[in-house]
Short mmCIF file of C-alpha atoms and ligand atoms in Angstrom, two decimals:
data_model
loop_
_atom_site.label_atom_id
_atom_site.label_comp_id
_atom_site.label_asym_id
_atom_site.label_seq_id
_atom_site.Cartn_x
_atom_site.Cartn_y
_atom_site.Cartn_z
CA UNK Q 246 -0.10 0.01 -0.04
CA UNK Q 247 1.37 3.54 -0.87
CA UNK Q 248 2.11 5.66 1.91
CA UNK Q 249 -0.37 8.24 1.11
CA UNK Q 250 -2.84 5.81 1.45
CA UNK Q 251 -2.20 4.40 4.15
CA UNK Q 252 -2.12 8.02 5.96
CA UNK Q 253 -5.37 8.19 4.51
CA UNK Q 254 -6.95 5.05 6.03
CA UNK Q 255 -5.10 5.87 9.27
CA UNK Q 256 -6.73 9.17 9.48
CA UNK Q 257 -9.98 7.82 8.31
CA UNK Q 258 -9.76 5.51 11.25
CA UNK Q 259 -8.75 7.99 13.77
CA UNK Q 260 -11.86 10.33 12.73
CA UNK Q 261 -14.31 7.60 12.63
CA UNK Q 262 -13.09 6.56 16.26
CA UNK Q 263 -13.48 10.22 17.43
CA UNK Q 264 -17.08 10.13 16.20
CA UNK Q 265 -17.71 6.98 17.94
CA UNK Q 266 -16.33 8.51 21.07
CA UNK Q 267 -19.39 11.23 20.89
CA UNK Q 268 -21.63 9.48 22.57
CA UNK Q 269 -23.12 9.00 26.22
CA UNK Q 270 -25.20 6.17 27.77
CA UNK Q 271 -27.51 7.81 30.45
CA UNK Q 272 -29.59 5.76 32.77
CA UNK Q 273 -32.65 7.47 34.31
CA UNK Q 274 -36.07 6.85 35.07
CA UNK Q 275 -37.96 9.80 33.74
CA UNK Q 276 -40.49 8.01 31.38
CA UNK Q 277 -43.71 10.09 32.01
CA UNK Q 278 -45.01 12.74 29.39
CA UNK Q 279 -43.66 15.48 31.34
CA UNK Q 280 -40.44 14.04 32.32
CA UNK Q 281 -39.63 13.12 28.40
CA UNK Q 282 -40.38 16.35 27.41
CA UNK Q 283 -37.91 17.72 29.93
CA UNK Q 284 -35.15 15.42 29.00
CA UNK Q 285 -35.45 16.16 25.35
CA UNK Q 286 -34.22 19.49 26.12
CA UNK Q 287 -30.95 17.80 27.10
CA UNK Q 288 -30.94 15.22 24.62
CA UNK Q 289 -31.02 17.87 21.81
CA UNK Q 290 -28.58 20.20 23.65
CA UNK Q 291 -26.00 17.34 23.52
CA UNK Q 292 -26.93 16.64 19.85
CA UNK Q 293 -26.24 20.06 18.79
CA UNK Q 294 -22.89 19.71 20.17
CA UNK Q 295 -22.30 16.05 18.37
CA UNK Q 296 -23.12 13.88 21.03
CA UNK Q 297 -25.11 11.07 20.38
CA UNK Q 298 -27.71 10.33 23.57
CA UNK Q 299 -28.17 6.47 23.89
CA UNK Q 300 -30.90 6.26 26.04
CA UNK Q 301 -31.56 3.73 29.03
CA UNK Q 302 -35.05 4.60 30.87
CA UNK Q 303 -35.78 2.24 33.67
CA UNK Q 304 -39.57 3.14 34.84
CA UNK Q 305 -40.54 4.08 38.30
CA UNK Q 306 -40.12 7.02 40.56
CA UNK Q 307 -37.88 7.77 43.33
CA UNK Q 308 -35.50 5.49 41.08
CA UNK Q 309 -35.47 2.16 42.99
CA UNK Q 310 -35.95 0.18 39.86
CA UNK Q 311 -33.21 2.10 38.17
CA UNK Q 312 -31.02 1.77 41.23
CA UNK Q 313 -31.05 -1.99 40.78
CA UNK Q 314 -30.16 -1.70 37.05
CA UNK Q 315 -27.35 0.44 37.92
CA UNK Q 316 -25.92 -2.02 40.20
CA UNK Q 317 -25.84 -4.47 38.03
CA UNK Q 318 -24.20 -2.56 35.21
CA UNK Q 319 -21.34 -1.55 37.57
CA UNK Q 320 -21.00 -4.87 39.24
CA UNK Q 321 -20.17 -6.33 35.57
CA UNK Q 322 -17.44 -3.52 34.77
CA UNK Q 323 -19.60 -1.72 32.53
CA UNK Q 324 -21.10 1.39 34.03
CA UNK Q 325 -23.18 3.94 31.94
CA UNK Q 326 -21.56 7.07 31.26
CA UNK Q 327 -24.43 8.97 33.52
CA UNK Q 328 -27.08 8.41 35.82
CA UNK Q 329 -29.95 9.85 37.41
CA UNK Q 330 -29.49 9.48 40.86
CA UNK Q 331 -30.94 11.22 44.38
CA UNK Q 332 -28.88 12.06 47.39
CA UNK Q 333 -27.44 9.29 49.53
CA UNK Q 334 -27.38 6.92 46.74
CA UNK Q 335 -24.58 9.54 45.04
CA UNK Q 336 -22.85 9.35 48.56
CA UNK Q 337 -22.73 5.43 48.65
CA UNK Q 338 -21.51 5.19 45.44
CA UNK Q 339 -18.93 7.79 45.56
CA UNK Q 340 -17.35 5.54 48.71
CA UNK Q 341 -16.98 2.75 46.24
CA UNK Q 342 -14.60 4.95 44.41
CA UNK Q 343 -16.10 4.13 40.95
CA UNK Q 344 -17.29 7.72 40.07
CA UNK Q 345 -15.23 10.23 37.98
CA UNK Q 346 -13.51 13.52 38.88
CA UNK Q 347 -15.60 16.69 37.49
CA UNK Q 348 -13.18 19.16 39.35
CA UNK Q 349 -11.63 20.32 36.52
CA UNK Q 350 -14.84 21.41 34.66
CA UNK Q 351 -16.13 22.49 38.16
CA UNK Q 352 -13.41 24.84 38.89
CA UNK Q 353 -13.63 26.12 35.02
CA UNK Q 354 -17.17 26.95 35.33
CA UNK Q 355 -17.27 28.25 38.59
CA UNK Q 356 -19.63 25.31 40.16
CA UNK Q 357 -18.63 26.07 43.85
CA UNK Q 358 -20.38 29.47 43.85
CA UNK Q 359 -23.20 28.62 41.76
CA UNK Q 360 -24.76 25.39 43.08
CA UNK Q 361 -26.39 25.88 46.70
CA UNK Q 362 -24.50 23.89 49.52
CA UNK Q 363 -27.44 21.92 50.25
CA UNK Q 364 -26.97 20.41 46.91
CA UNK Q 365 -23.24 20.10 46.97
CA UNK Q 366 -23.30 18.06 50.07
CA UNK Q 367 -24.38 15.15 47.62
CA UNK Q 368 -22.84 16.38 44.54
CA UNK Q 369 -19.22 16.54 46.23
CA UNK Q 370 -17.45 13.93 47.98
CA UNK Q 371 -14.22 14.23 49.92
CA UNK Q 372 -13.94 17.42 48.01
CA UNK Q 373 -14.15 15.81 44.49
CA UNK Q 374 -17.40 16.79 42.33
CA UNK Q 375 -18.82 13.38 41.02
CA UNK Q 376 -22.55 14.39 39.91
CA UNK Q 377 -23.96 17.10 38.06
CA UNK Q 378 -27.12 18.50 39.46
CA UNK Q 379 -29.99 19.35 37.25
CA UNK Q 380 -32.74 20.83 39.40
CA UNK Q 381 -34.34 20.90 42.74
CA UNK Q 382 -37.51 19.56 43.03
CA UNK Q 383 -39.66 19.65 46.49
CA UNK Q 384 -42.23 17.34 47.81
CA UNK Q 385 -44.53 19.60 50.17
CA UNK Q 386 -47.06 20.47 47.22
CA UNK Q 387 -50.73 20.16 46.74
CA UNK Q 388 -51.81 20.26 42.89
CA UNK Q 389 -55.57 20.84 42.59
CA UNK Q 390 -58.13 21.20 39.64
CA UNK Q 391 -59.71 24.81 39.74
CA UNK Q 392 -62.84 24.03 38.22
CA UNK Q 393 -63.36 20.79 40.62
CA UNK Q 394 -63.24 22.94 43.67
CA UNK Q 395 -65.26 25.80 42.03
CA UNK Q 396 -68.19 22.69 41.55
CA UNK Q 397 -67.44 21.42 45.12
CA UNK Q 398 -68.05 24.85 46.73
CA UNK Q 399 -64.44 25.08 47.93
CA UNK Q 400 -63.87 29.08 47.21
CA UNK Q 401 -60.84 29.55 49.16
CA UNK Q 402 -57.13 27.86 49.44
CA UNK Q 403 -56.90 25.87 52.58
CA UNK Q 404 -54.21 27.50 54.78
CA UNK Q 405 -54.22 24.89 57.85
CA UNK Q 406 -54.44 20.88 57.83
CA UNK Q 407 -57.89 21.11 59.04
CA UNK Q 408 -59.29 23.10 56.23
CA UNK Q 409 -57.41 21.12 53.81
CA UNK Q 410 -59.18 17.94 55.20
CA UNK Q 411 -62.49 19.84 55.01
CA UNK Q 412 -62.12 21.18 51.80
CA UNK Q 413 -61.08 17.26 50.31
CA UNK Q 414 -64.59 16.11 52.09
CA UNK Q 415 -66.15 18.64 50.51
CA UNK Q 416 -64.90 17.50 46.89
CA UNK Q 417 -65.48 13.80 47.72
CA UNK Q 418 -69.21 14.68 48.79
CA UNK Q 419 -69.65 16.38 45.41
CA UNK Q 420 -68.80 12.84 44.06
CA UNK Q 421 -65.27 13.85 42.99
CA UNK Q 422 -61.97 11.72 43.90
CA UNK Q 423 -60.68 13.83 46.56
CA UNK Q 424 -57.30 13.11 46.84
CA UNK Q 425 -55.49 11.21 43.39
CA UNK Q 426 -53.13 8.76 44.49
CA UNK Q 427 -50.89 5.80 43.31
CA UNK Q 428 -50.56 3.27 45.89
CA UNK Q 429 -46.92 2.62 45.48
CA UNK Q 430 -44.46 2.98 48.54
CA UNK Q 431 -42.55 5.74 47.33
CA UNK Q 432 -45.47 7.84 46.30
CA UNK Q 433 -46.78 7.04 50.14
CA UNK Q 434 -43.38 8.31 51.05
CA UNK Q 435 -43.60 11.10 49.41
CA UNK Q 436 -47.37 12.35 50.90
CA UNK Q 437 -45.63 11.33 54.41
CA UNK Q 438 -43.10 14.02 53.65
CA UNK Q 439 -45.45 16.83 53.47
CA UNK Q 440 -47.66 15.23 56.41
CA UNK Q 441 -44.45 15.20 58.66
CA UNK Q 442 -43.44 18.69 58.29
CA UNK Q 443 -47.41 19.90 58.63
CA UNK Q 444 -47.58 17.87 61.69
CA UNK Q 445 -44.41 18.24 63.76
CA UNK Q 446 -42.78 21.35 61.98
CA UNK Q 447 -39.21 21.41 60.57
CA UNK Q 448 -37.57 21.04 63.73
CA UNK Q 449 -39.50 17.68 64.65
CA UNK Q 450 -38.85 16.94 60.71
CA UNK Q 451 -35.13 16.87 61.23
CA UNK Q 452 -34.74 15.63 64.63
CA UNK Q 453 -36.74 12.52 63.84
CA UNK Q 454 -35.92 12.02 60.36
CA UNK Q 455 -32.26 13.27 59.74
CA UNK Q 456 -30.68 13.10 62.91
CA UNK Q 457 -33.18 10.09 63.84
CA UNK Q 458 -33.26 10.79 67.48
CA UNK Q 459 -35.00 7.86 69.04
CA UNK Q 460 -36.60 10.15 71.65
CA UNK Q 461 -38.21 12.42 69.02
CA UNK Q 462 -39.20 9.62 66.84
CA UNK Q 463 -40.97 7.62 69.62
CA UNK Q 464 -42.90 11.20 70.95
CA UNK Q 465 -46.74 11.35 70.45
CA UNK Q 466 -46.26 13.43 67.14
CA UNK Q 467 -45.23 10.25 65.25
CA UNK Q 468 -48.45 8.89 66.08
CA UNK Q 469 -50.33 12.19 64.87
CA UNK Q 470 -48.44 11.95 61.66
CA UNK Q 471 -49.73 8.40 61.12
CA UNK Q 472 -53.35 9.54 62.23
CA UNK Q 473 -53.35 12.19 59.77
CA UNK Q 474 -51.83 9.72 57.07
CA UNK Q 475 -55.41 7.79 58.03
CA UNK Q 476 -57.28 10.65 57.31
CA UNK Q 477 -55.72 10.79 53.49
CA UNK Q 478 -56.30 7.24 53.32
CA UNK Q 479 -60.04 7.72 53.61
CA UNK Q 480 -59.82 10.28 50.56
CA UNK Q 481 -58.58 8.33 47.92
CA UNK Q 482 -60.54 6.19 45.56
CA UNK Q 483 -60.84 2.41 45.94
CA UNK Q 484 -58.93 1.62 42.66
CA UNK Q 485 -55.53 3.49 43.95
CA UNK Q 486 -53.41 0.28 44.56
CA UNK Q 487 -50.31 0.31 41.99
CA UNK Q 488 -51.47 3.31 40.05
CA UNK Q 489 -48.62 5.18 38.71
CA UNK Q 490 -48.12 8.99 39.90
CA UNK Q 491 -48.57 10.43 36.65
CA UNK Q 492 -52.03 8.54 35.89
CA UNK Q 493 -52.76 10.01 39.39
CA UNK Q 494 -52.11 13.63 38.04
CA UNK Q 495 -54.06 12.96 34.97
CA UNK Q 496 -56.99 12.55 37.30
CA UNK Q 497 -56.83 15.93 38.50
CA UNK Q 498 -56.08 17.28 35.06
CA UNK Q 499 -59.00 15.67 33.55
CA UNK Q 500 -61.48 17.06 36.51
CA UNK Q 501 -61.85 13.11 37.89
CA UNK Q 502 -60.20 14.16 41.20
CA UNK Q 503 -59.62 17.15 43.46
CA UNK Q 504 -56.31 17.22 44.58
CA UNK Q 505 -52.93 15.66 44.50
CA UNK Q 506 -50.01 15.55 46.91
CA UNK Q 507 -46.77 15.16 44.87
CA UNK Q 508 -43.77 16.75 44.13
CA UNK Q 509 -43.57 19.48 41.21
CA UNK Q 510 -42.62 17.12 38.88
CA UNK Q 511 -46.19 16.81 38.88
CA UNK Q 512 -46.37 20.17 37.20
CA UNK Q 513 -44.78 18.75 34.06
CA UNK Q 514 -47.91 16.59 33.65
CA UNK Q 515 -50.22 19.74 33.61
CA UNK Q 516 -47.78 21.43 31.30
CA UNK Q 517 -47.65 19.05 29.09
CA UNK Q 518 -51.12 18.70 29.07
CA UNK Q 519 -51.50 22.64 28.24
CA UNK Q 520 -53.00 23.36 31.69
CA UNK Q 521 -52.19 27.06 33.00
CA UNK Q 522 -51.68 27.54 36.34
CA UNK Q 523 -53.99 29.93 38.46
CA UNK Q 524 -56.64 29.27 35.45
CA UNK Q 525 -56.73 25.42 35.17
CA UNK Q 526 -55.02 24.22 38.10
CA UNK Q 527 -53.61 25.57 41.55
CA UNK Q 528 -50.24 24.92 43.38
CA UNK Q 529 -49.71 25.44 46.68
CA UNK Q 530 -47.58 24.39 49.72
CA UNK Q 531 -49.33 21.50 51.88
CA UNK Q 532 -51.38 23.63 54.33
CA UNK Q 533 -49.23 24.03 57.60
CA UNK Q 534 -45.93 23.45 55.69
CA UNK Q 535 -45.72 27.20 54.23
CA UNK Q 536 -42.42 28.69 54.68
CA UNK Q 537 -40.64 25.33 54.55
CA UNK Q 538 -39.40 23.08 51.85
CA UNK Q 539 -38.76 19.27 51.70
CA UNK Q 540 -36.43 18.89 48.54
CA UNK Q 541 -34.89 16.44 46.62
CA UNK Q 542 -32.38 17.49 43.67
CA UNK Q 543 -31.86 14.79 40.76
CA UNK Q 544 -28.20 14.77 39.88
CA UNK Q 545 -26.18 13.43 36.93
CA UNK Q 546 -23.63 10.72 38.63
CA UNK Q 547 -20.64 10.46 36.41
CA UNK Q 548 -19.29 6.90 36.42
CA UNK Q 549 -15.21 6.41 35.84
CA UNK Q 550 -15.23 5.50 32.33
CA UNK Q 551 -12.45 5.07 29.44
CA UNK Q 552 -10.39 7.64 28.09
CA UNK Q 553 -12.78 6.86 24.73
CA UNK Q 554 -15.58 8.40 26.65
CA UNK Q 555 -14.58 11.10 28.65
CA UNK Q 556 -14.71 13.85 26.52
CA UNK Q 557 -18.39 13.35 26.11
CA UNK Q 558 -19.08 12.88 29.74
CA UNK Q 559 -17.26 16.29 30.05
CA UNK Q 560 -19.90 17.61 27.47
CA UNK Q 561 -23.07 16.11 29.38
CA UNK Q 562 -21.85 17.54 32.59
CA UNK Q 563 -20.83 21.03 31.45
CA UNK Q 564 -24.13 20.76 29.30
CA UNK Q 565 -26.48 20.14 32.64
CA UNK Q 566 -24.96 22.83 34.33
CA UNK Q 567 -25.34 25.53 31.73
CA UNK Q 568 -27.34 28.48 32.87
CA UNK Q 569 -29.76 28.58 29.79
CA UNK Q 570 -30.34 25.08 29.68
CA UNK Q 571 -31.16 25.09 33.58
CA UNK Q 572 -33.53 27.72 32.96
CA UNK Q 573 -35.17 25.52 29.65
CA UNK Q 574 -35.25 22.18 31.59
CA UNK Q 575 -36.74 23.14 34.93
CA UNK Q 576 -39.58 25.20 33.03
CA UNK Q 577 -40.32 21.94 31.32
CA UNK Q 578 -39.84 19.80 34.39
CA UNK Q 579 -41.43 21.62 37.19
CA UNK Q 580 -38.58 22.02 39.22
CA UNK Q 581 -36.44 24.80 40.17
CA UNK Q 582 -33.07 25.40 39.07
CA UNK Q 583 -30.08 23.81 40.36
CA UNK Q 584 -27.79 27.10 40.51
CA UNK Q 585 -28.55 30.29 42.15
CA UNK Q 586 -27.63 32.55 39.57
CA UNK Q 587 -30.55 31.68 36.84
CA UNK Q 588 -33.37 33.92 36.66
CA UNK Q 589 -37.11 33.09 37.24
CA UNK Q 590 -38.20 35.05 34.06
CA UNK Q 591 -39.20 32.11 32.09
CA UNK Q 592 -40.82 30.41 34.51
CA UNK Q 593 -44.76 30.45 35.30
CA UNK Q 594 -46.23 31.36 38.41
CA UNK Q 595 -46.03 27.81 40.23
CA UNK Q 596 -42.26 27.63 39.10
CA UNK Q 597 -41.32 31.71 40.29
CA UNK Q 598 -43.09 30.24 43.50
CA UNK Q 599 -40.72 27.43 43.76
CA UNK Q 600 -37.72 29.36 43.05
CA UNK Q 601 -38.76 31.93 45.87
CA UNK Q 602 -39.48 29.55 48.56
CA UNK Q 603 -36.36 27.58 48.19
CA UNK Q 604 -34.40 30.81 48.36
CA UNK Q 605 -36.11 31.77 51.65
CA UNK Q 606 -36.08 28.18 53.08
CA UNK Q 607 -32.40 28.04 52.53
CA UNK Q 608 -31.84 31.43 54.18
CA UNK Q 609 -34.33 30.80 56.92
CA UNK Q 610 -32.65 27.14 57.57
CA UNK Q 611 -36.00 25.65 56.58
CA UNK Q 612 -34.88 23.74 54.09
CA UNK Q 613 -35.08 20.03 54.68
CA UNK Q 614 -34.12 16.68 52.60
CA UNK Q 615 -36.91 14.64 51.62
CA UNK Q 616 -37.40 11.24 53.24
CA UNK Q 617 -39.16 9.75 50.29
CA UNK Q 618 -36.40 10.80 47.86
CA UNK Q 619 -33.08 9.73 49.56
CA UNK Q 620 -31.99 13.10 51.07
CA UNK Q 621 -32.65 12.35 54.65
CA UNK Q 622 -31.31 8.88 55.23
CA UNK Q 623 -29.49 6.39 53.45
CA UNK Q 624 -31.26 3.91 51.33
CA UNK Q 625 -31.38 1.18 53.58
CA UNK Q 626 -33.35 3.54 56.37
CA UNK Q 627 -35.34 4.86 53.39
CA UNK Q 628 -36.78 1.27 52.29
CA UNK Q 629 -37.60 0.71 55.73
CA UNK Q 630 -39.63 3.87 56.48
CA UNK Q 631 -41.28 2.83 52.89
CA UNK Q 632 -42.18 -0.44 54.31
CA UNK Q 633 -43.59 0.83 57.40
CA UNK Q 634 -45.54 3.70 55.60
CA UNK Q 635 -47.04 1.52 53.08
CA UNK Q 636 -48.17 -1.26 55.50
CA UNK Q 637 -49.85 1.52 57.42
CA UNK Q 638 -51.70 2.94 54.54
CA UNK Q 639 -52.73 -0.52 53.56
CA UNK Q 640 -54.30 -0.98 56.97
CA UNK Q 641 -51.86 -3.50 57.88
CA UNK Q 642 -50.65 -1.33 60.79
CA UNK Q 643 -52.59 0.68 63.24
CA UNK Q 644 -51.30 4.22 63.72
CA UNK Q 645 -49.89 3.60 67.19
CA UNK Q 646 -48.30 0.21 65.90
CA UNK Q 647 -47.05 2.21 62.89
CA UNK Q 648 -45.45 4.66 64.82
CA UNK Q 649 -43.62 2.19 66.99
CA UNK Q 650 -42.53 0.31 64.03
CA UNK Q 651 -40.89 3.62 62.62
CA UNK Q 652 -38.52 3.84 65.77
CA UNK Q 653 -37.27 0.27 64.94
CA UNK Q 654 -36.68 1.24 61.11
CA UNK Q 655 -34.79 4.10 62.05
CA UNK Q 656 -32.20 1.77 63.32
CA UNK Q 657 -31.90 0.02 59.82
C1 GAL K 910 -38.24 11.70 41.42
C2 GAL K 910 -37.50 12.68 40.57
C3 GAL K 910 -38.18 13.21 40.15
C4 GAL K 910 -39.61 12.73 39.31
C5 GAL K 910 -40.09 11.83 40.11
C6 GAL K 910 -41.20 10.73 39.37
O1 GAL K 910 -37.44 10.95 42.50
O2 GAL K 910 -36.61 13.25 41.55
O3 GAL K 910 -37.31 13.91 39.20
O4 GAL K 910 -39.31 12.33 38.01
O5 GAL K 910 -39.11 10.78 40.73
O6 GAL K 910 -40.62 9.91 38.41
#
């Protein structure tokens, strides 16, 4: 073969190798309409940069199924480029020394200054950035169908727990489902986040569920939390068992149900269905939790990958923290940006409130990690809590027994 031909073949080989490098394999659980729409913003941003997106969806809110899938991949020595992950799960993986080091990019782009400390607690491990936070969600929200409330004679937004229960009972009496709910452990735990906060306040929440102080957990407040969960249980329809969260959101969107208690990813479903906040639906903090926020932040954990994949991985991490992307993505997702320097101009009324509430809670120290979404305790404790909360919701434990079981679960 002539020298030129060889050189040409080598160049062609190198450029096809370079092209082959430009792809990312991303594992996530964003499979609902609103979630997929938000993820598309990221996919298309990367495609514009020449990075191909290999999608690995594993359905299931809260990410339990996704976490099982990740374990299998990492154990077989073939981790994806990036994985959607929550709170303590990130720390667990970081401890195993299998995550990438994003410090060079983080320093160049000033992540230390722009990402809230509450998120950095999980994005960094031993001073090393290992994950790129994409949003801040919060779980203490109620979503309501405006027309249903009007038809049921609910004319003002409930401000206290008792007002909320009274309003829901009115909705039920008017022939609607009062509370749209999906009977899956993580959804029951999501409701529980807000009930804990509404019942015991932020100090109790922190002491009982983050510090897991046995005396606080064993106090009468915990039993009261379960009494309130029992009140909610009477407000759901008979077909709640196993229902997906977005199907429950759909019941509020279509006017079958009055309320849903769910994190603000629910707003993604309303927006995806072309509904307008204030006109078609209402968003308000769970009565009794105003001024506090139970947060969870989706982060893309970057695994250690071969040199052939590292460039695309860096592009992905950079694209996630890009301020313009953070605005565009979170407008669709229902969450607040994971940076404090992103304007709220493009956000709707619920989004503006989410951003404002988050900043206020952060400055007043009333921002606490979601129990349900892995920001209060490691996965083993979270799962033990899920078990108690779900058994209680399904009538297998009474209020008193559930409170006692929770004390034991905290020791998992
Ligand atoms: C949460 C996640 C949200 C949302 C939800 C339902 O754990 O943080 O982004 O997608 O699950 O799938």
